[in-house]
């Protein structure tokens, strides 16, 4: 229970100062699992497949944790944005793995897993839309927001002229490194859309 | 009663529909059965919305695991294995449970078993304290399933005799409740509306019971025609400007569902020479179903088993029970790459690829 009651500040300190390794998981696009020790990436596997996250994740987690279970001090989850069904697999696995390892779980925006530099990052979220964020020095400064796939607004104001990266994959190792640099905690999945559901307007007529 | 000390302690995770269930068993002994339901979130939609259910599973999962461990007064160190529903069910909902199960099992280096939800409903009975008598006919009725099974061996010989070809029985209750202007879920609201009603007032159709259906659909079910028939009845009353006899309609509808369910289940018992019937699934909460099952089984000389209600509705303990059985038999765990299988056949107790 202790990790649940820990404050955000103390978790950040722990993430930054504890000499443990960080396990990071992201399933917002493909499936990405990494283990980072300080600044060093000691394990990294990615599957570009934007489906079958639950299948890929099993083996990747086994290989990531083999011989490292005792040394993991934090689990990081990519919280999206991304296609909902796949996104949830990684978050559920990250939270449960943290529970199993007895360490905290910290969610961060998946767009921090695209670059450690500065860019406008966009990712496909299906339905002819893209999610975009302004990433500065590897941390999300603006967003994520949704936009029509062919009409993502160009970076404005102080971010004008920033390079745009249409990311095809998220690197979980970058998520782990972003946490060490103080990436903002994201506690809930970044769905950006309400669940599809319309209250019924009443029963349809069946008589001719 | 207590199981032998060597009986495996298994944590089971169930997320096939709108209930986040986490249960813990030691062999056939129930240690914890925690359920977080998203039912009220679906009420204004008149039925389970898969995306809403999946979102709720994600938020409920970790607290429910912790609560189950607390209830059982156990820590993760006490677990011997993890089991999770691999299917059948809503794909997006199943995947939350599978993701969590893989995360937990891998972190703890525990064997993980991806198991069948329907077999779980039958296995629930082993937790009721009395040994399950086999072979048995099992009737599973819920919002998502209406299945008639012949169970010779829980861990390896489960045959699907028949299932619904359209709506599940629970779904028929929900949809009919909506037609009658009653609240969701339909089971309890139709039960309440049926009080004082005459179950013989309206001769609603009994789906797939005509002689011509016997060849192909002897143990299959159909409830969509029944629902349409109720809709016609409601519309006719409206058109004629008559007040709808809601109690009679509700009672007659419920009787039609219950009669078909029990008649087909007892026919299966007779045809296979098996004098045992086990009920499972959330619709077992319906008092009239239990009443008619009790009467007809007694008359037919069939022994009726109904697990406690909290083990009839979707729950993690029944999944843990299947897992414990597989562990006790020495079966290998499911491979790391196993998937959610939303249409998993009843004959597949455990996913092995």
Coordinates of C-alpha atoms in Angstrom, one line a residue:
Chain A
X1 CA 0.0 0.0 0.0
X2 CA 2.9 2.4 0.7
X3 CA 3.5 3.2 -3.0
X4 CA -0.1 4.2 -3.4
X5 CA 0.0 6.7 -0.6
X6 CA 3.3 8.2 -1.8
X7 CA 3.0 11.7 -2.9
X8 CA 3.9 12.7 -6.4
X9 CA 6.9 14.7 -5.2
X10 CA 8.4 11.8 -3.3
X11 CA 7.8 9.5 -6.3
X12 CA 9.6 11.9 -8.5
X13 CA 12.5 12.1 -6.1
X14 CA 12.5 8.3 -6.0
X15 CA 12.5 8.1 -9.7
X16 CA 15.3 10.5 -10.0
X17 CA 17.5 9.4 -7.2
X18 CA 16.8 5.7 -6.5
X19 CA 19.6 3.6 -8.1
X20 CA 17.0 1.1 -9.4
X21 CA 16.3 0.3 -13.0
X22 CA 13.2 1.5 -14.7
X23 CA 10.8 -0.8 -16.6
X24 CA 8.8 1.1 -19.3
X25 CA 5.9 -0.2 -21.3
X26 CA 4.0 1.5 -24.1
X27 CA 1.2 0.1 -26.3
X28 CA -0.2 3.3 -27.8
X29 CA 1.0 2.5 -31.3
X30 CA 3.0 -0.8 -31.5
X31 CA 4.3 -2.6 -28.5
X32 CA 7.4 -1.3 -26.8
X33 CA 9.2 -2.5 -23.7
X34 CA 12.4 -1.2 -22.3
X35 CA 14.6 -1.3 -19.2
X36 CA 16.8 1.7 -18.4
X37 CA 19.5 1.8 -15.8
X38 CA 20.4 5.4 -15.2
X39 CA 21.0 6.8 -18.7
X40 CA 21.8 3.3 -20.1
X41 CA 19.2 1.3 -22.0
X42 CA 19.8 -2.3 -20.9
X43 CA 16.8 -3.8 -22.7
X44 CA 14.7 -2.7 -25.6
X45 CA 12.2 -4.6 -27.8
X46 CA 9.6 -3.2 -30.1
X47 CA 6.9 -4.6 -32.3
X48 CA 5.6 -2.3 -35.0
X49 CA 2.4 -4.3 -35.3
X50 CA -0.4 -1.9 -34.2
X51 CA -2.5 -4.8 -33.1
X52 CA -1.9 -7.9 -31.0
X53 CA -0.4 -5.9 -28.1
X54 CA -1.5 -8.5 -25.5
X55 CA 0.3 -11.2 -27.4
X56 CA 3.6 -9.3 -28.0
X57 CA 3.7 -8.0 -24.5
X58 CA 3.9 -11.4 -22.7
X59 CA 7.2 -12.5 -24.2
X60 CA 8.7 -9.0 -24.1
X61 CA 8.0 -8.6 -20.4
X62 CA 9.5 -12.0 -19.6
X63 CA 12.7 -11.1 -21.4
X64 CA 12.8 -7.6 -19.9
X65 CA 12.5 -8.9 -16.4
X66 CA 14.7 -12.0 -16.7
X67 CA 17.4 -11.6 -14.1
X68 CA 16.4 -8.0 -13.3
X69 CA 13.3 -8.3 -11.1
X70 CA 15.1 -7.4 -7.9
X71 CA 16.7 -4.3 -9.5
X72 CA 13.6 -2.6 -10.9
X73 CA 12.7 0.4 -8.8
X74 CA 10.0 2.0 -10.9
X75 CA 7.6 1.0 -13.7
X76 CA 6.6 3.6 -16.3
X77 CA 3.5 3.4 -18.4
X78 CA 2.8 5.2 -21.6
X79 CA -0.7 6.6 -21.1
X80 CA -1.4 7.5 -24.7
X81 CA -2.9 9.0 -26.7
X82 CA -3.5 6.0 -28.9
X83 CA -6.1 3.5 -30.1
X84 CA -8.0 2.6 -26.9
X85 CA -8.0 -1.1 -26.9
X86 CA -4.3 -1.5 -27.4
X87 CA -3.4 1.4 -25.2
X88 CA -5.1 -0.2 -22.2
X89 CA -3.2 -3.4 -22.5
X90 CA 0.1 -1.7 -21.7
X91 CA -1.3 0.4 -18.9
X92 CA -3.0 -2.6 -17.3
X93 CA 0.3 -4.6 -17.6
X94 CA 2.4 -1.8 -16.2
X95 CA 0.2 -1.2 -13.2
X96 CA 0.0 -4.9 -12.4
X97 CA 3.7 -5.4 -13.0
X98 CA 4.5 -2.6 -10.5
X99 CA 2.1 -4.2 -8.0
X100 CA 3.9 -7.5 -8.5
X101 CA 7.3 -6.0 -8.1
X102 CA 6.3 -3.9 -5.2
X103 CA 7.4 -0.6 -6.8
X104 CA 5.5 2.5 -7.9
X105 CA 3.9 2.9 -11.3
X106 CA 4.1 6.3 -13.0
X107 CA 2.2 7.2 -16.1
X108 CA 3.6 9.7 -18.7
X109 CA 2.3 10.9 -22.1
X110 CA 3.4 8.6 -24.8
X111 CA 4.5 11.5 -27.0
X112 CA 7.6 11.8 -24.7
X113 CA 8.7 8.5 -26.2
X114 CA 9.2 10.0 -29.7
X115 CA 12.1 12.4 -29.2
X116 CA 14.4 13.6 -26.5
X117 CA 14.7 16.8 -28.5
X118 CA 12.0 19.4 -29.5
X119 CA 9.4 18.8 -32.2
X120 CA 5.7 18.8 -32.9
X121 CA 4.9 15.1 -32.4
X122 CA 1.9 13.6 -34.1
X123 CA 0.5 10.0 -33.9
X124 CA -2.3 8.2 -35.6
X125 CA -5.3 7.7 -33.4
X126 CA -7.5 6.2 -36.1
X127 CA -10.8 7.6 -37.5
X128 CA -8.9 10.0 -39.8
X129 CA -7.5 11.9 -36.8
X130 CA -4.0 12.4 -35.3
X131 CA -3.1 13.4 -31.8
X132 CA -0.4 16.1 -31.6
X133 CA 1.8 17.5 -28.8
X134 CA 4.5 20.1 -28.7
X135 CA 7.5 18.3 -27.2
X136 CA 10.4 20.5 -25.9
X137 CA 13.6 18.9 -24.7
X138 CA 11.8 15.5 -24.6
X139 CA 8.9 16.7 -22.4
X140 CA 5.4 17.5 -23.5
X141 CA 4.9 21.3 -23.4
X142 CA 1.5 21.6 -25.2
X143 CA -1.1 18.9 -25.8
X144 CA -1.9 16.2 -26.5
X145 CA -4.7 17.4 -28.7
X146 CA -6.8 15.9 -31.5
X147 CA -6.9 17.2 -35.1
X148 CA -8.1 16.0 -38.4
X149 CA -5.3 13.9 -40.0
X150 CA -5.0 16.3 -42.9
X151 CA -5.3 19.5 -40.9
X152 CA -3.0 19.3 -37.9
X153 CA -2.4 23.0 -36.8
X154 CA 1.3 24.1 -37.3
X155 CA 3.2 25.0 -34.2
X156 CA 2.3 28.6 -33.2
X157 CA 3.8 31.3 -31.0
X158 CA 7.1 30.5 -29.3
X159 CA 7.0 27.0 -31.0
X160 CA 6.6 28.4 -34.5
X161 CA 8.8 26.7 -37.0
X162 CA 9.4 23.5 -34.9
X163 CA 10.0 20.4 -36.9
X164 CA 7.0 18.0 -37.2
X165 CA 7.5 14.3 -36.5
X166 CA 4.7 11.9 -37.6
X167 CA 5.7 9.1 -35.3
X168 CA 5.1 5.5 -36.4
X169 CA 6.5 4.1 -33.1
X170 CA 7.0 5.0 -29.4
X171 CA 10.3 4.1 -27.7
X172 CA 9.6 3.0 -24.2
X173 CA 13.2 3.7 -23.3
X174 CA 12.6 7.4 -24.0
X175 CA 9.6 7.3 -21.7
X176 CA 11.8 6.0 -18.9
X177 CA 14.4 8.7 -19.6
X178 CA 11.7 11.4 -19.7
X179 CA 10.6 10.4 -16.2
X180 CA 14.1 10.8 -14.9
X181 CA 14.1 14.3 -16.4
X182 CA 10.8 15.1 -14.6
X183 CA 8.1 14.4 -17.1
X184 CA 4.7 15.3 -15.7
X185 CA 2.7 12.4 -14.2
X186 CA -0.4 11.3 -16.2
X187 CA -2.7 9.3 -14.0
X188 CA -5.5 8.4 -16.4
X189 CA -5.4 7.0 -19.9
X190 CA -5.2 9.9 -22.5
X191 CA -8.2 8.8 -24.6
X192 CA -9.0 12.3 -25.8
X193 CA -12.4 11.1 -26.9
X194 CA -15.5 10.1 -25.0
X195 CA -16.5 6.4 -25.3
X196 CA -18.7 5.7 -28.3
X197 CA -22.2 5.4 -27.0
X198 CA -25.4 7.2 -27.6
X199 CA -28.3 6.9 -25.1
X200 CA -31.1 5.1 -26.8
X201 CA -33.8 7.3 -28.3
X202 CA -36.4 4.6 -27.4
X203 CA -37.4 1.3 -29.0
X204 CA -37.7 1.0 -32.8
X205 CA -41.2 0.2 -34.1
X206 CA -41.6 -3.4 -35.3
X207 CA -45.2 -3.3 -36.6
X208 CA -45.8 -2.6 -40.3
Chain B
X1 CA -14.3 -27.6 4.7
X2 CA -10.6 -27.1 4.0
X3 CA -8.5 -28.3 1.1
X4 CA -5.3 -30.2 1.7
X5 CA -2.4 -27.8 2.6
X6 CA -0.7 -28.6 -0.7
X7 CA -3.7 -27.3 -2.7
X8 CA -2.5 -24.5 -5.0
X9 CA -3.4 -20.9 -4.2
X10 CA -4.5 -19.2 -7.4
X11 CA -5.6 -15.6 -8.1
X12 CA -8.2 -15.4 -10.9
X13 CA -9.0 -12.3 -13.0
X14 CA -12.2 -12.0 -14.9
X15 CA -13.0 -9.0 -17.3
X16 CA -15.1 -10.6 -20.1
X17 CA -18.1 -8.2 -19.7
X18 CA -18.9 -5.4 -17.3
X19 CA -17.7 -7.0 -14.0
X20 CA -14.1 -6.6 -12.9
X21 CA -13.7 -9.8 -10.8
X22 CA -10.7 -10.9 -8.8
X23 CA -10.9 -14.0 -6.8
X24 CA -8.5 -16.2 -4.8
X25 CA -8.9 -19.9 -4.1
X26 CA -6.9 -22.6 -2.4
X27 CA -7.8 -25.7 -4.4
X28 CA -11.6 -25.8 -4.1
X29 CA -11.6 -23.5 -1.1
X30 CA -12.9 -19.9 -1.7
X31 CA -10.6 -17.3 -0.1
X32 CA -11.7 -14.1 -1.8
X33 CA -14.2 -13.0 -4.4
X34 CA -14.1 -9.2 -5.2
X35 CA -16.3 -7.7 -7.9
X36 CA -16.3 -4.1 -9.1
X37 CA -19.2 -3.7 -11.5
X38 CA -19.6 -0.9 -14.1
X39 CA -23.3 -1.7 -14.4
X40 CA -24.6 1.7 -13.4
X41 CA -22.5 3.4 -16.1
X42 CA -24.4 1.4 -18.8
X43 CA -27.9 2.1 -17.4
X44 CA -28.7 5.0 -19.6
X45 CA -27.7 3.1 -22.7
X46 CA -29.9 0.1 -21.9
X47 CA -27.1 -2.4 -22.3
X48 CA -23.4 -2.9 -21.8
X49 CA -21.3 -0.5 -23.9
X50 CA -18.0 -2.3 -24.5
X51 CA -15.8 0.8 -24.5
X52 CA -17.2 2.0 -21.2
X53 CA -16.8 -1.4 -19.7
X54 CA -13.2 -1.6 -20.8
X55 CA -12.3 1.8 -19.4
X56 CA -13.9 0.9 -16.1
X57 CA -11.9 -2.4 -16.0
X58 CA -8.6 -0.5 -16.4
X59 CA -9.4 1.8 -13.4
X60 CA -10.9 -1.0 -11.2
X61 CA -8.2 -3.6 -11.8
X62 CA -5.4 -2.8 -9.4
X63 CA -7.7 -1.8 -6.5
X64 CA -9.7 -5.0 -7.0
X65 CA -6.6 -7.1 -6.9
X66 CA -5.4 -5.4 -3.7
X67 CA -8.9 -5.8 -2.1
X68 CA -9.0 -9.5 -2.9
X69 CA -5.6 -10.1 -1.4
X70 CA -6.7 -8.2 1.7
X71 CA -9.9 -10.2 2.0
X72 CA -7.9 -13.4 1.7
X73 CA -5.4 -12.1 4.2
X74 CA -2.7 -13.1 1.8
X75 CA 0.2 -11.4 0.1
X76 CA 1.5 -11.9 -3.4
X77 CA 4.1 -14.2 -1.9
X78 CA 1.4 -16.7 -1.1
X79 CA 0.2 -17.2 -4.7
X80 CA 1.1 -20.3 -6.7
X81 CA -0.4 -19.2 -10.0
X82 CA -2.5 -16.6 -11.8
X83 CA -5.5 -17.4 -14.0
X84 CA -7.4 -15.1 -16.3
X85 CA -10.4 -15.3 -18.6
X86 CA -9.1 -15.6 -22.2
X87 CA -12.6 -15.8 -23.6
X88 CA -15.3 -15.8 -24.7
X89 CA -16.3 -12.2 -24.1
X90 CA -15.9 -8.6 -25.2
X91 CA -12.4 -8.4 -26.8
X92 CA -11.5 -5.0 -25.5
X93 CA -12.6 -5.9 -22.0
X94 CA -10.8 -9.3 -22.0
X95 CA -7.6 -7.6 -23.1
X96 CA -7.5 -5.4 -19.9
X97 CA -7.6 -8.5 -17.7
X98 CA -5.0 -10.3 -19.9
X99 CA -2.7 -7.3 -19.9
X100 CA -2.9 -7.1 -16.1
X101 CA -2.5 -10.9 -15.6
X102 CA 0.6 -11.0 -17.8
X103 CA 2.1 -8.0 -15.9
X104 CA 1.4 -9.5 -12.5
X105 CA 2.4 -13.1 -13.3
X106 CA 5.6 -12.1 -15.1
X107 CA 6.6 -9.8 -12.3
X108 CA 6.1 -12.5 -9.7
X109 CA 7.4 -15.3 -12.0
X110 CA 4.1 -17.2 -11.6
X111 CA 2.6 -19.6 -14.1
X112 CA -0.3 -18.0 -15.9
X113 CA -3.3 -19.9 -17.2
X114 CA -5.6 -18.3 -19.8
X115 CA -8.9 -20.1 -19.3
X116 CA -12.5 -20.4 -20.6
X117 CA -15.2 -18.1 -19.1
X118 CA -18.0 -20.7 -19.6
X119 CA -16.0 -23.5 -18.0
X120 CA -15.5 -21.0 -15.1
X121 CA -19.2 -20.8 -14.6
X122 CA -19.4 -24.5 -14.2
X123 CA -16.3 -24.6 -12.0
X124 CA -17.9 -22.1 -9.7
X125 CA -19.8 -24.9 -8.2
X126 CA -16.7 -26.6 -6.8
X127 CA -16.3 -23.6 -4.5
X128 CA -19.8 -24.1 -3.0
X129 CA -18.4 -26.6 -0.5
X130 CA -19.8 -29.8 -2.0
X131 CA -18.1 -31.9 -4.6
X132 CA -19.3 -31.3 -8.2
X133 CA -21.0 -34.5 -9.5
X134 CA -20.1 -35.4 -13.0
X135 CA -21.2 -35.8 -15.7
X136 CA -23.7 -33.0 -15.5
X137 CA -25.7 -30.8 -17.9
X138 CA -25.0 -27.1 -17.3
X139 CA -27.2 -24.2 -18.3
X140 CA -25.4 -20.9 -18.3
X141 CA -27.6 -17.8 -18.7
X142 CA -26.4 -14.3 -18.6
X143 CA -26.4 -11.0 -20.4
X144 CA -23.9 -12.3 -22.9
X145 CA -24.4 -16.1 -23.0
X146 CA -27.1 -18.7 -23.2
X147 CA -25.4 -22.0 -23.4
X148 CA -26.2 -25.6 -22.7
X149 CA -23.2 -27.7 -21.9
X150 CA -22.5 -31.4 -21.3
X151 CA -19.7 -31.5 -18.8
X152 CA -18.0 -34.9 -18.4
X153 CA -14.7 -33.6 -17.0
X154 CA -14.2 -30.0 -16.1
X155 CA -10.6 -30.0 -17.1
X156 CA -10.9 -31.6 -20.5
X157 CA -14.3 -32.8 -21.6
X158 CA -16.9 -30.0 -22.0
X159 CA -19.2 -30.2 -24.9
X160 CA -21.4 -27.4 -26.1
X161 CA -24.8 -28.9 -26.8
X162 CA -26.5 -25.6 -27.9
X163 CA -26.5 -21.9 -27.4
X164 CA -28.5 -18.8 -28.4
X165 CA -28.5 -18.1 -32.1
X166 CA -29.4 -14.4 -31.5
X167 CA -29.9 -12.6 -28.2
X168 CA -28.7 -14.0 -24.9
X169 CA -31.5 -14.5 -22.3
X170 CA -30.2 -11.6 -20.2
X171 CA -30.1 -9.4 -23.2
X172 CA -33.8 -10.3 -24.0
X173 CA -34.7 -9.2 -20.5
X174 CA -32.8 -5.9 -21.0
X175 CA -34.4 -5.2 -24.4
X176 CA -37.9 -6.1 -23.3
X177 CA -37.5 -3.9 -20.2
X178 CA -36.8 -1.0 -22.5
X179 CA -39.9 -1.8 -24.5
X180 CA -42.0 -1.7 -21.4
X181 CA -40.3 1.5 -20.2
X182 CA -38.6 -0.3 -17.3
X183 CA -35.1 0.3 -16.1
X184 CA -31.8 -1.4 -16.8
X185 CA -30.8 -4.1 -16.0
X186 CA -34.0 -5.8 -17.2
X187 CA -34.0 -8.9 -15.0
X188 CA -34.9 -7.2 -11.7
X189 CA -37.1 -4.6 -13.2
X190 CA -39.2 -7.2 -15.1
X191 CA -39.4 -9.3 -12.0
X192 CA -40.7 -6.3 -10.1
X193 CA -43.2 -5.4 -12.8
X194 CA -44.4 -9.0 -13.1
X195 CA -45.6 -9.1 -9.5
X196 CA -49.4 -9.8 -9.6
X197 CA -49.2 -10.5 -13.3
X198 CA -50.7 -13.6 -15.0
X199 CA -47.9 -15.6 -16.7
X200 CA -50.5 -17.3 -18.9
X201 CA -52.2 -14.0 -19.9
X202 CA -50.4 -13.7 -23.3
X203 CA -49.1 -16.7 -25.3
X204 CA -45.7 -15.3 -26.3
X205 CA -43.7 -17.6 -28.7
X206 CA -41.3 -20.2 -27.3
X207 CA -38.3 -19.9 -29.7
X208 CA -37.0 -23.0 -31.5
X209 CA -39.4 -25.4 -29.8
X210 CA -41.5 -26.3 -32.8
X211 CA -41.2 -29.9 -34.1
X212 CA -39.4 -28.7 -37.2
X213 CA -36.6 -27.1 -35.1
X214 CA -35.9 -30.3 -33.2
X215 CA -33.5 -31.6 -35.8
X216 CA -31.2 -28.6 -36.1
X217 CA -31.9 -26.6 -33.0
X218 CA -32.9 -29.0 -30.4
X219 CA -30.7 -27.4 -27.7
X220 CA -30.3 -24.0 -29.3
X221 CA -32.1 -20.9 -28.1
X222 CA -33.6 -17.9 -29.8
X223 CA -35.1 -14.9 -28.0
X224 CA -35.2 -12.2 -30.6
X225 CA -38.6 -13.3 -31.9
X226 CA -40.0 -13.2 -28.4
X227 CA -38.8 -9.6 -28.0
X228 CA -40.3 -8.6 -31.3
X229 CA -43.6 -10.2 -30.2
X230 CA -43.6 -8.2 -27.0
X231 CA -42.9 -5.0 -29.1
X232 CA -45.9 -5.8 -31.4
X233 CA -48.1 -6.3 -28.3
X234 CA -47.0 -2.9 -26.9
X235 CA -47.6 -1.2 -30.2
X236 CA -51.0 -2.8 -30.7
X237 CA -52.1 -1.6 -27.3
X238 CA -50.8 1.9 -28.1
X239 CA -52.6 2.0 -31.4
X240 CA -55.8 0.9 -29.9
X241 CA -55.5 3.5 -27.1
X242 CA -55.6 0.8 -24.5
X243 CA -53.6 0.8 -21.3
X244 CA -50.8 -1.8 -21.4
X245 CA -51.3 -4.6 -18.8
X246 CA -47.6 -4.3 -17.9
X247 CA -47.7 -6.9 -15.1
X248 CA -49.3 -9.5 -17.4
X249 CA -46.9 -8.7 -20.3
X250 CA -43.8 -8.9 -17.9
X251 CA -45.0 -12.1 -16.3
X252 CA -45.9 -13.7 -19.6
X253 CA -42.6 -12.7 -21.2
X254 CA -40.6 -14.0 -18.3
X255 CA -42.5 -17.3 -18.3
X256 CA -41.7 -17.8 -22.0
X257 CA -38.0 -17.3 -21.4
X258 CA -37.9 -19.5 -18.3
X259 CA -39.9 -22.3 -19.8
X260 CA -37.8 -22.6 -22.9
X261 CA -34.6 -22.5 -20.8
X262 CA -35.7 -25.2 -18.4
X263 CA -37.5 -27.4 -20.9
X264 CA -34.4 -27.6 -23.2
X265 CA -32.1 -28.2 -20.2
X266 CA -34.2 -31.1 -18.9
X267 CA -34.6 -32.5 -22.5
X268 CA -30.8 -32.5 -22.6
X269 CA -30.6 -34.3 -19.3
X270 CA -33.1 -36.9 -20.5
X271 CA -31.5 -37.4 -23.9
X272 CA -28.0 -38.0 -22.4
X273 CA -29.3 -40.0 -19.4
X274 CA -27.7 -37.5 -17.0
X275 CA -29.9 -36.8 -14.0
X276 CA -28.0 -33.6 -12.9
X277 CA -28.5 -30.0 -13.9
X278 CA -26.2 -27.1 -12.9
X279 CA -27.2 -23.5 -13.3
X280 CA -24.8 -20.6 -13.7
X281 CA -24.7 -17.0 -15.0
X282 CA -26.3 -13.8 -13.8
X283 CA -29.8 -14.6 -14.9
X284 CA -29.9 -17.3 -12.2
X285 CA -30.6 -14.3 -9.9
X286 CA -34.1 -14.4 -11.4
X287 CA -36.3 -15.9 -8.7
X288 CA -38.8 -17.3 -11.2
X289 CA -36.1 -19.2 -13.1
X290 CA -34.9 -20.8 -9.9
X291 CA -38.5 -21.6 -8.9
X292 CA -39.4 -23.3 -12.2
X293 CA -36.1 -25.1 -12.3
X294 CA -36.7 -26.5 -8.8
X295 CA -40.2 -27.7 -9.6
X296 CA -39.4 -29.2 -12.9
X297 CA -36.2 -30.9 -11.8
X298 CA -37.9 -32.4 -8.8
X299 CA -40.7 -33.7 -11.1
X300 CA -38.2 -35.2 -13.6
X301 CA -36.0 -36.7 -10.9
X302 CA -33.1 -34.5 -11.8
X303 CA -30.7 -33.2 -9.1
X304 CA -30.4 -29.4 -9.4
X305 CA -27.3 -27.5 -8.4
X306 CA -27.3 -23.7 -8.1
X307 CA -24.1 -22.1 -6.7
X308 CA -24.5 -19.1 -4.4
X309 CA -25.5 -16.1 -6.4
X310 CA -22.2 -14.3 -6.0
X311 CA -20.5 -17.3 -7.7
X312 CA -23.2 -17.4 -10.5
X313 CA -22.6 -13.8 -11.7
X314 CA -19.3 -13.2 -13.5
X315 CA -16.5 -13.4 -10.9
X316 CA -12.8 -14.0 -10.6
X317 CA -13.1 -16.8 -8.1
X318 CA -14.5 -19.2 -10.7
X319 CA -11.6 -18.4 -13.0
X320 CA -9.2 -19.1 -10.1
X321 CA -11.0 -22.4 -9.5
X322 CA -10.4 -23.5 -13.1
X323 CA -6.7 -22.4 -12.7
X324 CA -6.4 -24.3 -9.5
X325 CA -7.7 -27.4 -11.2
X326 CA -5.2 -27.1 -14.0
X327 CA -2.4 -26.6 -11.6
X328 CA -3.4 -29.5 -9.5
X329 CA -3.4 -31.7 -12.6
X330 CA 0.1 -30.6 -13.4
X331 CA -1.0 -28.9 -16.7
X332 CA 1.5 -26.5 -18.3
X333 CA 0.7 -22.8 -18.1
X334 CA -0.5 -20.9 -21.2
X335 CA 2.3 -19.6 -23.4
X336 CA 3.4 -16.0 -22.9
X337 CA 1.9 -14.9 -26.3
X338 CA -1.7 -16.0 -25.7
X339 CA -4.4 -13.8 -27.0
X340 CA -7.9 -12.7 -26.0
X341 CA -10.3 -15.0 -27.9
X342 CA -13.7 -13.4 -27.9
X343 CA -15.4 -16.5 -29.4
X344 CA -13.4 -19.1 -27.5
X345 CA -15.3 -22.5 -27.8
X346 CA -16.6 -24.1 -24.6
X347 CA -14.5 -27.2 -25.4
X348 CA -11.3 -25.3 -25.0
X349 CA -10.8 -25.1 -21.2
X350 CA -7.4 -23.5 -21.4
X351 CA -5.7 -21.6 -24.3
X352 CA -2.5 -23.4 -25.1
X353 CA -1.2 -21.3 -28.1

